[in-house]
Amino acid sequence: MLKISIIIPTYNRKELFEAALKSALAQDYENKEIVISDDDSNDGTRELAQNYAAKFDNVKYVLNQTYDRGPNGNKNNGFDHASGDAFVILDDDDLLIEGAISKMAAVLEQGYASVWANCYFEIDGEPTTKFSGFGLSKSGEISPQDYYDGKITGEFLIMFRRDAIGQRRFEKGLYGSENTLWIYLFDLPAYYLHDAVRIYRFHRSDSVTINSFKRPLCIMKGYAMTAELILQKIAEKNEQVSNANKFRVNDAHIAILYKMAAYYAKFGGEYQK
């Protein structure tokens, strides 16, 4: 049985964080650890997390003292302290649905390096049965071309084997822009699970999505870097395959990424960019 590390990065969201943590503790998958990575909270989150770590042998509390503060650095700190065979990141304002970890781990056990599972939206505090991930309509293997074409958009919960990222981490200087790491998951077999495993809370005033608008130039850099990485990956892979199996560039998807980069550049006052 794989050991699964559920990484919960948190900062100053005590009540939301505790709900997320409880949803992780309630998972029926036995061989799991929960790694709480704290970005130096000062609202009581730290003490609450430390109490849980003292009470449960499989809960670990770690303070981010290695990376720059922010979502990317805090997640990277969680990776560094996780001991599992596979990782999953649970944002501190989201909730795992019952049985989520067991369903996803079962896919990895079939030989996949990552599994992308869908989530339900909670919008403005109201639960829905709307999926937050778009582009695919049934469970099945995901090809690298699916990813390069932009078919995997929106919010998913991703579980991936440790060796799928190795020593790679989220990019310094970005705010989110997780695709700059996720692109490497498609060097190995990946699977899409057309089932909701997480409640994704959207349009909260304290959400990462809303707060991203405070850092437009970081977001700009992330979109541009994602486009460049896709082009680079396609070029690298095409050097290794025959003409019949070559990957193609989806110009429309690349254009959308650069359009979003331009939007955030404008929003940040960088009109020349």
Short mmCIF file of C-alpha atoms in Angstrom, two decimals:
data_model
loop_
_atom_site.label_atom_id
_atom_site.label_comp_id
_atom_site.label_asym_id
_atom_site.label_seq_id
_atom_site.Cartn_x
_atom_site.Cartn_y
_atom_site.Cartn_z
CA MET A 1 0.00 0.00 0.00
CA LEU A 2 1.38 3.39 -1.01
CA LYS A 3 2.01 5.93 1.71
CA ILE A 4 0.14 9.12 0.78
CA SER A 5 1.23 12.52 2.08
CA ILE A 6 -1.63 15.02 2.24
CA ILE A 7 0.06 18.43 2.28
CA ILE A 8 -1.99 21.31 3.70
CA PRO A 9 -0.31 24.70 3.21
CA THR A 10 -1.90 27.27 5.48
CA TYR A 11 -1.66 30.89 6.59
CA ASN A 12 -4.01 32.76 8.93
CA ARG A 13 -7.26 30.91 8.12
CA LYS A 14 -7.82 29.10 11.39
CA GLU A 15 -11.45 28.04 10.99
CA LEU A 16 -11.18 27.09 7.32
CA PHE A 17 -7.92 25.27 7.95
CA GLU A 18 -9.40 23.17 10.75
CA ALA A 19 -12.27 22.08 8.50
CA ALA A 20 -9.80 21.10 5.77
CA LEU A 21 -7.68 19.19 8.27
CA LYS A 22 -10.69 17.33 9.66
CA SER A 23 -11.67 16.26 6.14
CA ALA A 24 -8.16 14.83 5.67
CA LEU A 25 -8.23 13.02 9.01
CA ALA A 26 -11.62 11.52 8.14
CA GLN A 27 -10.27 9.79 5.00
CA ASP A 28 -10.59 6.01 5.19
CA TYR A 29 -7.20 5.43 3.56
CA GLU A 30 -5.01 4.07 6.36
CA ASN A 31 -1.44 4.60 5.18
CA LYS A 32 -1.48 8.39 5.12
CA GLU A 33 0.31 11.29 6.75
CA ILE A 34 -0.87 14.88 6.93
CA VAL A 35 1.83 17.54 6.60
CA ILE A 36 0.75 21.02 7.71
CA SER A 37 3.05 23.67 6.25
CA ASP A 38 2.53 27.01 7.98
CA ASP A 39 3.61 30.33 6.45
CA ASP A 40 4.09 31.85 9.94
CA SER A 41 0.45 32.34 10.96
CA ASN A 42 -0.34 34.66 13.85
CA ASP A 43 -4.10 34.16 14.24
CA GLY A 44 -3.99 30.96 16.32
CA THR A 45 -3.57 28.64 13.33
CA ARG A 46 -0.08 27.65 14.47
CA GLU A 47 -1.21 26.63 17.96
CA LEU A 48 -4.23 24.77 16.59
CA ALA A 49 -2.06 22.85 14.12
CA GLN A 50 0.50 22.01 16.80
CA ASN A 51 -2.28 20.65 19.03
CA TYR A 52 -3.44 18.32 16.25
CA ALA A 53 0.14 17.22 15.60
CA ALA A 54 0.54 16.37 19.28
CA LYS A 55 -2.72 14.41 19.30
CA PHE A 56 -2.34 12.41 16.05
CA ASP A 57 0.78 10.41 15.18
CA ASN A 58 0.20 10.84 11.46
CA VAL A 59 -0.07 14.66 11.58
CA LYS A 60 3.11 16.71 11.21
CA TYR A 61 3.43 20.48 11.68
CA VAL A 62 6.26 22.33 9.90
CA LEU A 63 6.96 26.05 9.76
CA ASN A 64 8.11 27.47 6.43
CA GLN A 65 11.55 28.85 7.18
CA THR A 66 13.24 27.80 3.93
CA TYR A 67 11.29 29.42 1.11
CA ASP A 68 9.89 32.86 0.38
CA ARG A 69 6.48 33.34 1.93
CA GLY A 70 3.51 32.77 -0.33
CA PRO A 71 1.56 29.80 -1.74
CA ASN A 72 4.42 28.39 -3.83
CA GLY A 73 7.07 28.53 -1.14
CA ASN A 74 4.71 27.13 1.47
CA LYS A 75 3.81 24.16 -0.75
CA ASN A 76 7.48 23.54 -1.49
CA ASN A 77 8.15 23.45 2.24
CA GLY A 78 5.44 20.80 2.56
CA PHE A 79 7.05 18.70 -0.18
CA ASP A 80 10.41 18.84 1.60
CA HIS A 81 8.94 17.46 4.83
CA ALA A 82 6.65 14.82 3.32
CA SER A 83 7.74 11.17 3.57
CA GLY A 84 5.06 9.55 1.41
CA ASP A 85 5.39 7.62 -1.83
CA ALA A 86 2.88 10.05 -3.35
CA PHE A 87 1.67 13.59 -2.60
CA VAL A 88 -1.58 15.49 -2.79
CA ILE A 89 -2.01 19.19 -1.95
CA LEU A 90 -5.16 20.23 -0.10
CA ASP A 91 -5.60 24.01 0.06
CA ASP A 92 -6.58 25.15 3.53
CA ASP A 93 -9.94 26.51 2.37
CA ASP A 94 -11.05 23.31 0.60
CA LEU A 95 -12.48 19.98 1.76
CA LEU A 96 -11.81 16.38 0.80
CA ILE A 97 -14.89 14.32 0.03
CA GLU A 98 -15.23 10.99 1.82
CA GLY A 99 -13.14 8.28 0.15
CA ALA A 100 -11.17 10.70 -2.03
CA ILE A 101 -7.70 9.46 -1.12
CA SER A 102 -8.63 5.78 -1.54
CA LYS A 103 -10.06 6.41 -5.02
CA MET A 104 -7.01 8.31 -6.18
CA ALA A 105 -4.45 5.96 -4.63
CA ALA A 106 -6.17 3.03 -6.38
CA VAL A 107 -5.42 4.70 -9.72
CA LEU A 108 -1.74 5.16 -8.87
CA GLU A 109 -1.59 1.49 -7.89
CA GLN A 110 -2.52 0.65 -11.50
CA GLY A 111 0.81 2.11 -12.63
CA TYR A 112 0.00 5.76 -13.25
CA ALA A 113 2.34 8.49 -12.03
CA SER A 114 -0.43 11.04 -11.48
CA VAL A 115 -4.21 11.13 -11.23
CA TRP A 116 -6.24 14.26 -11.90
CA ALA A 117 -9.62 14.08 -10.16
CA ASN A 118 -12.45 16.54 -10.52
CA CYS A 119 -13.98 18.68 -7.78
CA TYR A 120 -17.31 20.26 -6.92
CA PHE A 121 -17.61 24.04 -6.81
CA GLU A 122 -18.79 25.79 -3.68
CA ILE A 123 -19.67 29.28 -4.95
CA ASP A 124 -20.08 32.18 -2.52
CA GLY A 125 -20.59 29.65 0.27
CA GLU A 126 -23.25 27.65 -1.57
CA PRO A 127 -22.47 23.97 -2.38
CA THR A 128 -23.08 22.82 -5.96
CA THR A 129 -22.65 19.67 -8.03
CA LYS A 130 -20.89 21.59 -10.81
CA PHE A 131 -17.45 20.32 -11.74
CA SER A 132 -14.58 22.78 -11.40
CA GLY A 133 -12.38 20.97 -13.94
CA PHE A 134 -13.11 21.17 -17.66
CA GLY A 135 -12.02 19.65 -20.95
CA LEU A 136 -12.51 15.92 -20.36
CA SER A 137 -15.84 14.11 -20.07
CA LYS A 138 -14.99 10.59 -18.91
CA SER A 139 -12.38 8.76 -16.85
CA GLY A 140 -9.35 7.57 -18.73
CA GLU A 141 -5.68 8.03 -19.52
CA ILE A 142 -4.55 11.56 -20.32
CA SER A 143 -2.06 11.99 -23.13
CA PRO A 144 0.61 14.71 -23.11
CA GLN A 145 -1.12 16.14 -26.19
CA ASP A 146 -4.32 16.60 -24.15
CA TYR A 147 -2.35 18.76 -21.75
CA TYR A 148 -0.48 20.67 -24.48
CA ASP A 149 -3.82 21.39 -26.18
CA GLY A 150 -5.21 22.97 -23.02
CA LYS A 151 -7.90 20.34 -22.53
CA ILE A 152 -7.16 20.13 -18.81
CA THR A 153 -8.36 23.48 -17.48
CA GLY A 154 -9.93 24.63 -14.24
CA GLU A 155 -9.44 23.13 -10.81
CA PHE A 156 -8.54 19.50 -10.15
CA LEU A 157 -7.16 17.60 -7.19
CA ILE A 158 -3.91 16.00 -8.28
CA MET A 159 -2.18 13.06 -6.62
CA PHE A 160 1.25 12.20 -7.96
CA ARG A 161 4.11 9.90 -7.17
CA ARG A 162 7.15 11.43 -5.51
CA ASP A 163 9.43 10.47 -8.40
CA ALA A 164 7.17 12.28 -10.88
CA ILE A 165 8.65 15.60 -9.76
CA GLY A 166 11.90 14.46 -8.12
CA GLN A 167 13.70 17.54 -6.81
CA ARG A 168 11.61 19.97 -8.87
CA ARG A 169 9.54 22.51 -6.98
CA PHE A 170 7.10 25.32 -7.72
CA GLU A 171 8.80 28.33 -9.29
CA LYS A 172 10.12 31.07 -7.05
CA GLY A 173 8.66 34.49 -7.78
CA LEU A 174 5.33 33.21 -9.07
CA TYR A 175 1.97 33.32 -7.31
CA GLY A 176 0.31 30.03 -8.12
CA SER A 177 0.97 29.22 -11.80
CA GLU A 178 1.22 25.56 -10.79
CA ASN A 179 1.34 24.39 -14.40
CA THR A 180 5.02 25.29 -14.48
CA LEU A 181 5.48 22.19 -12.32
CA TRP A 182 2.52 20.08 -13.42
CA ILE A 183 3.76 20.00 -17.03
CA TYR A 184 6.46 17.54 -15.93
CA LEU A 185 3.81 15.08 -14.73
CA PHE A 186 3.03 14.37 -18.38
CA ASP A 187 6.45 12.87 -18.97
CA LEU A 188 4.91 9.83 -17.24
CA PRO A 189 1.50 8.10 -17.52
CA ALA A 190 -1.36 10.25 -16.21
CA TYR A 191 -5.05 9.48 -15.59
CA TYR A 192 -8.20 11.59 -15.35
CA LEU A 193 -10.85 10.57 -12.79
CA HIS A 194 -14.28 11.89 -13.76
CA ASP A 195 -15.47 11.97 -10.18
CA ALA A 196 -15.57 14.71 -7.55
CA VAL A 197 -13.14 14.18 -4.68
CA ARG A 198 -12.86 17.71 -3.28
CA ILE A 199 -15.05 20.71 -2.50
CA TYR A 200 -13.38 23.67 -4.20
CA ARG A 201 -14.45 26.92 -2.57
CA PHE A 202 -14.72 29.79 -5.04
CA HIS A 203 -15.35 33.53 -4.78
CA ARG A 204 -14.45 33.84 -1.13
CA SER A 205 -12.99 37.22 -0.17
CA ASP A 206 -9.96 35.48 1.35
CA SER A 207 -9.35 33.00 -1.48
CA VAL A 208 -6.04 32.64 -3.27
CA THR A 209 -7.85 33.32 -6.57
CA ILE A 210 -9.16 36.69 -5.39
CA ASN A 211 -5.86 37.65 -3.78
CA SER A 212 -3.96 36.84 -6.97
CA PHE A 213 -5.10 40.18 -8.37
CA LYS A 214 -2.84 41.85 -5.82
CA ARG A 215 0.15 40.29 -7.63
CA PRO A 216 -0.59 40.75 -11.33
CA LEU A 217 3.01 40.72 -12.54
CA CYS A 218 3.66 37.39 -10.83
CA ILE A 219 0.59 35.99 -12.60
CA MET A 220 1.78 37.49 -15.90
CA LYS A 221 5.11 35.72 -15.56
CA GLY A 222 3.39 32.41 -14.79
CA TYR A 223 1.21 32.47 -17.92
CA ALA A 224 4.14 33.39 -20.15
CA MET A 225 6.36 30.74 -18.58
CA THR A 226 3.67 28.07 -19.04
CA ALA A 227 3.39 28.88 -22.76
CA GLU A 228 7.16 28.76 -23.17
CA LEU A 229 7.43 25.46 -21.30
CA ILE A 230 4.76 23.84 -23.50
CA LEU A 231 6.62 24.91 -26.66
CA GLN A 232 9.89 23.69 -25.18
CA LYS A 233 8.42 20.32 -24.14
CA ILE A 234 6.90 19.73 -27.57
CA ALA A 235 10.20 20.51 -29.28
CA GLU A 236 12.11 18.18 -26.95
CA LYS A 237 9.67 15.30 -27.37
CA ASN A 238 9.52 15.67 -31.15
CA GLU A 239 13.26 15.10 -31.35
CA GLN A 240 12.69 11.62 -29.92
CA VAL A 241 9.75 10.36 -32.00
CA SER A 242 8.99 9.57 -35.62
CA ASN A 243 7.13 12.01 -37.88
CA ALA A 244 3.95 9.98 -37.48
CA ASN A 245 4.01 10.40 -33.70
CA LYS A 246 5.08 14.01 -33.42
CA PHE A 247 3.29 16.31 -30.99
CA ARG A 248 1.65 19.43 -32.39
CA VAL A 249 1.48 22.98 -31.14
CA ASN A 250 -2.07 24.15 -30.48
CA ASP A 251 -1.72 27.77 -31.56
CA ALA A 252 -5.07 28.74 -30.06
CA HIS A 253 -4.10 27.50 -26.59
CA ILE A 254 -0.69 29.20 -26.72
CA ALA A 255 -2.39 32.40 -27.83
CA ILE A 256 -4.79 32.25 -24.88
CA LEU A 257 -1.87 31.87 -22.45
CA TYR A 258 -0.09 34.89 -23.91
CA LYS A 259 -3.36 36.82 -23.96
CA MET A 260 -3.75 36.18 -20.22
CA ALA A 261 -0.13 37.21 -19.65
CA ALA A 262 -0.83 40.45 -21.52
CA TYR A 263 -3.99 41.05 -19.48
CA TYR A 264 -2.12 40.79 -16.19
CA ALA A 265 0.75 42.91 -17.54
CA LYS A 266 -1.76 45.63 -18.34
CA PHE A 267 -3.46 45.18 -14.96
CA GLY A 268 -0.04 45.62 -13.32
CA GLY A 269 0.76 48.77 -15.29
CA GLU A 270 3.40 47.15 -17.52
CA TYR A 271 1.90 48.40 -20.78
CA GLN A 272 5.06 47.85 -22.82
CA LYS A 273 5.09 44.17 -21.85
#
